[in-house]
PDB file of C-alpha atoms in Angstrom:
ATOM      1  CA  UNK I   3      99.511 100.325 123.321  1.00 60.00           C
ATOM      2  CA  UNK I   4     101.524  99.555 120.192  1.00 62.00           C
ATOM      3  CA  UNK I   5     104.581  98.800 122.271  1.00 67.00           C
ATOM      4  CA  UNK I   6     103.016  96.465 124.841  1.00 71.00           C
ATOM      5  CA  UNK I   7      99.583  95.414 123.588  1.00 69.00           C
ATOM      6  CA  UNK I   8      96.170  95.932 125.084  1.00 69.00           C
ATOM      7  CA  UNK I   9      96.404  93.721 128.170  1.00 69.00           C
ATOM      8  CA  UNK I  10      99.825  94.987 129.234  1.00 77.00           C
ATOM      9  CA  UNK I  11      98.890  98.649 128.877  1.00 80.00           C
ATOM     10  CA  UNK I  12      98.884 100.421 132.246  1.00 88.00           C
ATOM     11  CA  UNK I  13      97.663 103.803 133.413  1.00 91.00           C
ATOM     12  CA  UNK I  14     101.075 104.376 135.015  1.00 92.00           C
ATOM     13  CA  UNK I  15     102.854 103.960 131.687  1.00 91.00           C
ATOM     14  CA  UNK I  16     100.376 106.164 129.823  1.00 89.00           C
ATOM     15  CA  UNK I  17     100.538 108.836 132.538  1.00 92.00           C
ATOM     16  CA  UNK I  18     104.330 108.826 132.440  1.00 93.00           C
ATOM     17  CA  UNK I  19     104.417 109.127 128.665  1.00 89.00           C
ATOM     18  CA  UNK I  20     101.780 111.903 128.684  1.00 89.00           C
ATOM     19  CA  UNK I  21     103.510 113.628 131.627  1.00 94.00           C
ATOM     20  CA  UNK I  22     100.366 113.678 133.691  1.00 94.00           C
ATOM     21  CA  UNK I  23      98.942 111.719 136.599  1.00 94.00           C
ATOM     22  CA  UNK I  24      96.938 108.532 136.745  1.00 92.00           C
ATOM     23  CA  UNK I  25      94.173 110.491 138.478  1.00 93.00           C
ATOM     24  CA  UNK I  26      93.776 112.806 135.505  1.00 93.00           C
ATOM     25  CA  UNK I  27      93.541 109.817 133.173  1.00 93.00           C
ATOM     26  CA  UNK I  28      91.085 107.931 135.405  1.00 92.00           C
ATOM     27  CA  UNK I  29      88.878 111.004 135.665  1.00 93.00           C
ATOM     28  CA  UNK I  30      88.451 111.178 131.910  1.00 92.00           C
ATOM     29  CA  UNK I  31      88.723 107.458 131.049  1.00 90.00           C
ATOM     30  CA  UNK I  32      87.588 105.339 134.012  1.00 89.00           C
ATOM     31  CA  UNK I  33      88.376 102.047 132.257  1.00 83.00           C
ATOM     32  CA  UNK I  34      91.433 101.053 130.252  1.00 79.00           C
ATOM     33  CA  UNK I  35      89.197 100.191 127.297  1.00 75.00           C
ATOM     34  CA  UNK I  36      87.840 103.780 127.324  1.00 80.00           C
ATOM     35  CA  UNK I  37      91.372 105.149 127.184  1.00 84.00           C
ATOM     36  CA  UNK I  38      92.362 102.832 124.334  1.00 78.00           C
ATOM     37  CA  UNK I  39      89.154 103.483 122.400  1.00 76.00           C
ATOM     38  CA  UNK I  40      89.737 107.234 122.694  1.00 80.00           C
ATOM     39  CA  UNK I  41      93.263 106.768 121.329  1.00 79.00           C
ATOM     40  CA  UNK I  42      91.984 104.612 118.469  1.00 73.00           C
ATOM     41  CA  UNK I  43      89.291 107.116 117.575  1.00 71.00           C
ATOM     42  CA  UNK I  44      91.879 109.874 117.607  1.00 75.00           C
ATOM     43  CA  UNK I  45      94.438 107.984 115.480  1.00 70.00           C
ATOM     44  CA  UNK I  46      92.179 106.079 113.114  1.00 64.00           C
ATOM     45  CA  UNK I  47      91.372 107.808 109.853  1.00 59.00           C
ATOM     46  CA  UNK I  48      87.788 108.957 109.569  1.00 60.00           C
ATOM     47  CA  UNK I  49      85.540 106.552 107.756  1.00 57.00           C
ATOM     48  CA  UNK I  50      84.086 106.642 105.266  1.00 59.00           C
ATOM     49  CA  UNK I  51      86.080 108.740 102.847  1.00 63.00           C
ATOM     50  CA  UNK I  52      83.998 111.189 100.814  1.00 76.00           C
ATOM     51  CA  UNK I  53      82.103 109.574  97.954  1.00 86.00           C
ATOM     52  CA  UNK I  54      83.647 110.699  94.676  1.00 87.00           C
ATOM     53  CA  UNK I  55      81.647 111.975  91.717  1.00 91.00           C
ATOM     54  CA  UNK I  56      83.890 111.571  88.675  1.00 94.00           C
ATOM     55  CA  UNK I  57      81.192 111.298  86.038  1.00 94.00           C
ATOM     56  CA  UNK I  58      81.075 107.516  85.628  1.00 95.00           C
ATOM     57  CA  UNK I  59      80.398 104.550  87.873  1.00 94.00           C
ATOM     58  CA  UNK I  60      83.673 102.835  86.951  1.00 96.00           C
ATOM     59  CA  UNK I  61      85.851 105.828  87.819  1.00 96.00           C
ATOM     60  CA  UNK I  62      83.774 106.561  90.943  1.00 96.00           C
ATOM     61  CA  UNK I  63      84.448 102.994  92.088  1.00 95.00           C
ATOM     62  CA  UNK I  64      88.156 103.224  91.309  1.00 96.00           C
ATOM     63  CA  UNK I  65      88.466 106.514  93.169  1.00 94.00           C
ATOM     64  CA  UNK I  66      86.522 105.265  96.190  1.00 92.00           C
ATOM     65  CA  UNK I  67      88.415 101.977  96.416  1.00 93.00           C
ATOM     66  CA  UNK I  68      91.743 103.818  96.082  1.00 93.00           C
ATOM     67  CA  UNK I  69      90.768 105.905  99.125  1.00 89.00           C
ATOM     68  CA  UNK I  70      89.705 102.792 101.025  1.00 87.00           C
ATOM     69  CA  UNK I  71      93.011 101.079 100.270  1.00 89.00           C
ATOM     70  CA  UNK I  72      95.043 104.098 101.392  1.00 87.00           C
ATOM     71  CA  UNK I  73      93.044 104.559 104.586  1.00 82.00           C
ATOM     72  CA  UNK I  74      93.181 100.856 105.382  1.00 81.00           C
ATOM     73  CA  UNK I  75      96.968 101.042 105.203  1.00 83.00           C
ATOM     74  CA  UNK I  76      96.828 103.739 107.892  1.00 75.00           C
ATOM     75  CA  UNK I  77      94.975 101.288 110.157  1.00 72.00           C
ATOM     76  CA  UNK I  78      97.592  98.513 109.908  1.00 72.00           C
ATOM     77  CA  UNK I  79      99.544  99.451 113.076  1.00 67.00           C
ATOM     78  CA  UNK I  80      96.340  99.665 115.122  1.00 66.00           C
ATOM     79  CA  UNK I  81      95.028  96.376 113.780  1.00 66.00           C
ATOM     80  CA  UNK I  82      98.323  94.643 114.493  1.00 64.00           C
ATOM     81  CA  UNK I  83      98.006  95.510 118.171  1.00 61.00           C
ATOM     82  CA  UNK I  84      94.394  94.449 118.340  1.00 61.00           C
ATOM     83  CA  UNK I  85      94.933  91.438 116.105  1.00 60.00           C
ATOM     84  CA  UNK I  86      97.419  89.817 118.438  1.00 56.00           C
ATOM     85  CA  UNK I  87      94.471  88.025 120.020  1.00 55.00           C
ATOM     86  CA  UNK I  88      94.854  89.553 123.455  1.00 52.00           C
ATOM     87  CA  UNK I  89      91.969  91.973 122.933  1.00 54.00           C
ATOM     88  CA  UNK I  90      89.450  89.393 121.749  1.00 58.00           C
ATOM     89  CA  UNK I  91      85.922  89.737 123.099  1.00 58.00           C
ATOM     90  CA  UNK I  92      86.606  93.257 124.294  1.00 61.00           C
ATOM     91  CA  UNK I  93      85.182  96.671 123.527  1.00 63.00           C
ATOM     92  CA  UNK I  94      88.081  97.043 121.111  1.00 65.00           C
ATOM     93  CA  UNK I  95      86.810  94.288 118.878  1.00 67.00           C
ATOM     94  CA  UNK I  96      83.304  95.751 119.167  1.00 69.00           C
ATOM     95  CA  UNK I  97      84.680  99.128 118.113  1.00 65.00           C
ATOM     96  CA  UNK I  98      86.282  97.642 115.018  1.00 65.00           C
ATOM     97  CA  UNK I  99      83.176  95.649 114.186  1.00 67.00           C
ATOM     98  CA  UNK I 100      81.088  98.820 114.395  1.00 66.00           C
ATOM     99  CA  UNK I 101      83.515 100.624 112.074  1.00 63.00           C
ATOM    100  CA  UNK I 102      83.384  97.977 109.378  1.00 63.00           C
ATOM    101  CA  UNK I 103      79.992  96.270 109.744  1.00 64.00           C
ATOM    102  CA  UNK I 104      78.368  98.410 107.038  1.00 65.00           C
ATOM    103  CA  UNK I 105      81.563  99.648 105.397  1.00 71.00           C
ATOM    104  CA  UNK I 106      80.890 100.558 101.817  1.00 80.00           C
ATOM    105  CA  UNK I 107      77.110 100.134 101.733  1.00 81.00           C
ATOM    106  CA  UNK I 108      76.134 103.831 101.950  1.00 84.00           C
ATOM    107  CA  UNK I 109      78.953 104.798  99.585  1.00 86.00           C
ATOM    108  CA  UNK I 110      77.989 102.155  97.049  1.00 87.00           C
ATOM    109  CA  UNK I 111      74.352 103.234  97.281  1.00 87.00           C
ATOM    110  CA  UNK I 112      75.355 106.842  96.564  1.00 89.00           C
ATOM    111  CA  UNK I 113      77.528 105.857  93.591  1.00 91.00           C
ATOM    112  CA  UNK I 114      74.772 103.642  92.157  1.00 89.00           C
ATOM    113  CA  UNK I 115      72.132 106.341  92.575  1.00 90.00           C
ATOM    114  CA  UNK I 116      74.317 108.794  90.653  1.00 91.00           C
ATOM    115  CA  UNK I 117      74.922 106.146  87.969  1.00 90.00           C
ATOM    116  CA  UNK I 118      71.132 105.812  87.598  1.00 89.00           C
ATOM    117  CA  UNK I 119      70.805 109.589  87.235  1.00 90.00           C
ATOM    118  CA  UNK I 120      73.490 109.473  84.509  1.00 90.00           C
ATOM    119  CA  UNK I 121      71.547 106.611  82.829  1.00 89.00           C
ATOM    120  CA  UNK I 122      74.389 104.128  83.357  1.00 88.00           C
ATOM    121  CA  UNK I 123      72.126 101.797  85.349  1.00 85.00           C
ATOM    122  CA  UNK I 124      68.444 100.893  85.395  1.00 81.00           C
ATOM    123  CA  UNK I 125      68.134 100.769  89.180  1.00 74.00           C
ATOM    124  CA  UNK I 126      70.262 101.498  92.231  1.00 64.00           C
ATOM    125  CA  UNK I 127      69.854  98.573  94.603  1.00 71.00           C
ATOM    126  CA  UNK I 128      72.264  95.785  95.465  1.00 78.00           C
ATOM    127  CA  UNK I 129      72.043  93.279  98.304  1.00 83.00           C
ATOM    128  CA  UNK I 130      74.046  94.608 101.258  1.00 80.00           C
ATOM    129  CA  UNK I 131      76.721  91.906 101.031  1.00 83.00           C
ATOM    130  CA  UNK I 132      77.221  92.549  97.336  1.00 84.00           C
ATOM    131  CA  UNK I 133      77.491  96.301  97.939  1.00 85.00           C
ATOM    132  CA  UNK I 134      80.057  95.792 100.695  1.00 86.00           C
ATOM    133  CA  UNK I 135      82.092  93.162  98.833  1.00 89.00           C
ATOM    134  CA  UNK I 136      84.457  95.480  96.907  1.00 92.00           C
ATOM    135  CA  UNK I 137      85.274  97.375 100.087  1.00 89.00           C
ATOM    136  CA  UNK I 138      85.914  94.179 102.036  1.00 89.00           C
ATOM    137  CA  UNK I 139      88.047  92.771  99.224  1.00 92.00           C
ATOM    138  CA  UNK I 140      90.164  95.913  98.951  1.00 93.00           C
ATOM    139  CA  UNK I 141      90.549  96.180 102.732  1.00 87.00           C
ATOM    140  CA  UNK I 142      91.536  92.504 103.095  1.00 89.00           C
ATOM    141  CA  UNK I 143      94.114  92.645 100.300  1.00 93.00           C
ATOM    142  CA  UNK I 144      95.493  95.931 101.616  1.00 91.00           C
ATOM    143  CA  UNK I 145      95.861  94.493 105.108  1.00 86.00           C
ATOM    144  CA  UNK I 146      97.635  91.413 103.781  1.00 88.00           C
ATOM    145  CA  UNK I 147     100.041  93.494 101.691  1.00 91.00           C
ATOM    146  CA  UNK I 148     100.306  96.289 104.282  1.00 88.00           C
ATOM    147  CA  UNK I 149     100.420  98.865 101.513  1.00 91.00           C
ATOM    148  CA  UNK I 150      97.855 100.415  99.167  1.00 94.00           C
ATOM    149  CA  UNK I 151      96.826  98.315  96.180  1.00 95.00           C
ATOM    150  CA  UNK I 152      98.207  99.147  92.757  1.00 97.00           C
ATOM    151  CA  UNK I 153      96.070 100.827  90.118  1.00 97.00           C
ATOM    152  CA  UNK I 154      96.110  97.554  88.153  1.00 97.00           C
ATOM    153  CA  UNK I 155      94.795  95.617  91.156  1.00 97.00           C
ATOM    154  CA  UNK I 156      92.037  98.169  91.754  1.00 97.00           C
ATOM    155  CA  UNK I 157      91.052  98.127  88.071  1.00 98.00           C
ATOM    156  CA  UNK I 158      90.952  94.329  88.143  1.00 97.00           C
ATOM    157  CA  UNK I 159      88.646  94.360  91.166  1.00 96.00           C
ATOM    158  CA  UNK I 160      86.326  96.918  89.551  1.00 96.00           C
ATOM    159  CA  UNK I 161      86.349  95.407  86.051  1.00 97.00           C
ATOM    160  CA  UNK I 162      86.353  91.700  86.924  1.00 96.00           C
ATOM    161  CA  UNK I 163      84.401  91.639  90.191  1.00 94.00           C
ATOM    162  CA  UNK I 164      82.311  94.723  90.915  1.00 93.00           C
ATOM    163  CA  UNK I 165      80.915  95.675  87.532  1.00 93.00           C
ATOM    164  CA  UNK I 166      80.078  92.029  86.646  1.00 92.00           C
ATOM    165  CA  UNK I 167      78.276  91.688  89.996  1.00 89.00           C
ATOM    166  CA  UNK I 168      76.243  94.788  89.290  1.00 89.00           C
ATOM    167  CA  UNK I 169      75.422  93.435  85.818  1.00 86.00           C
ATOM    168  CA  UNK I 170      74.482  90.070  87.345  1.00 85.00           C
ATOM    169  CA  UNK I 171      71.958  91.783  89.569  1.00 81.00           C
ATOM    170  CA  UNK I 172      70.278  93.215  86.484  1.00 68.00           C
ATOM    171  CA  UNK I 173      71.248  96.826  86.913  1.00 58.00           C
ATOM    172  CA  UNK I 174      73.250  97.613  83.806  1.00 55.00           C
ATOM    173  CA  UNK I 175      71.691  99.599  81.001  1.00 55.00           C
ATOM    174  CA  UNK I 176      70.524  97.337  78.216  1.00 48.00           C
TER     175      UNK I 176
END
């Protein structure tokens, strides 16, 4: 798929490369989208990465966002194929949407709950968009740069964006 794109991908080409027959492929993946989705699921890194517990909210966030940046870099080749516009309104775009629609929310909730237990915060709730923002920001910047973000960039995001947002929503210890 990387070589030709989604719409030019054929069962004949995949069968030849896999040294099998079209029939074998059709039996398992009756539609091209099923075949491509199976390949994406196999190649894409598992999401989400494990939620770190470093002992403080700031270092938890830095660790988590570092993992997100690294794993997003691994998705660049897949996204380039899909992002060429030829797969729009397909199951491929639905697959990606499903992977990222709540990206970061459960992880942020877990980190905030631990911060409450450590008495770093008064409560552990953020609006969903606010909770997902650092993950979206890191993923977007990583995709643009096509390499993991530097430690300085991650610290800037945590210190200048995430922690002030949490404080704005009244969760910091007074």
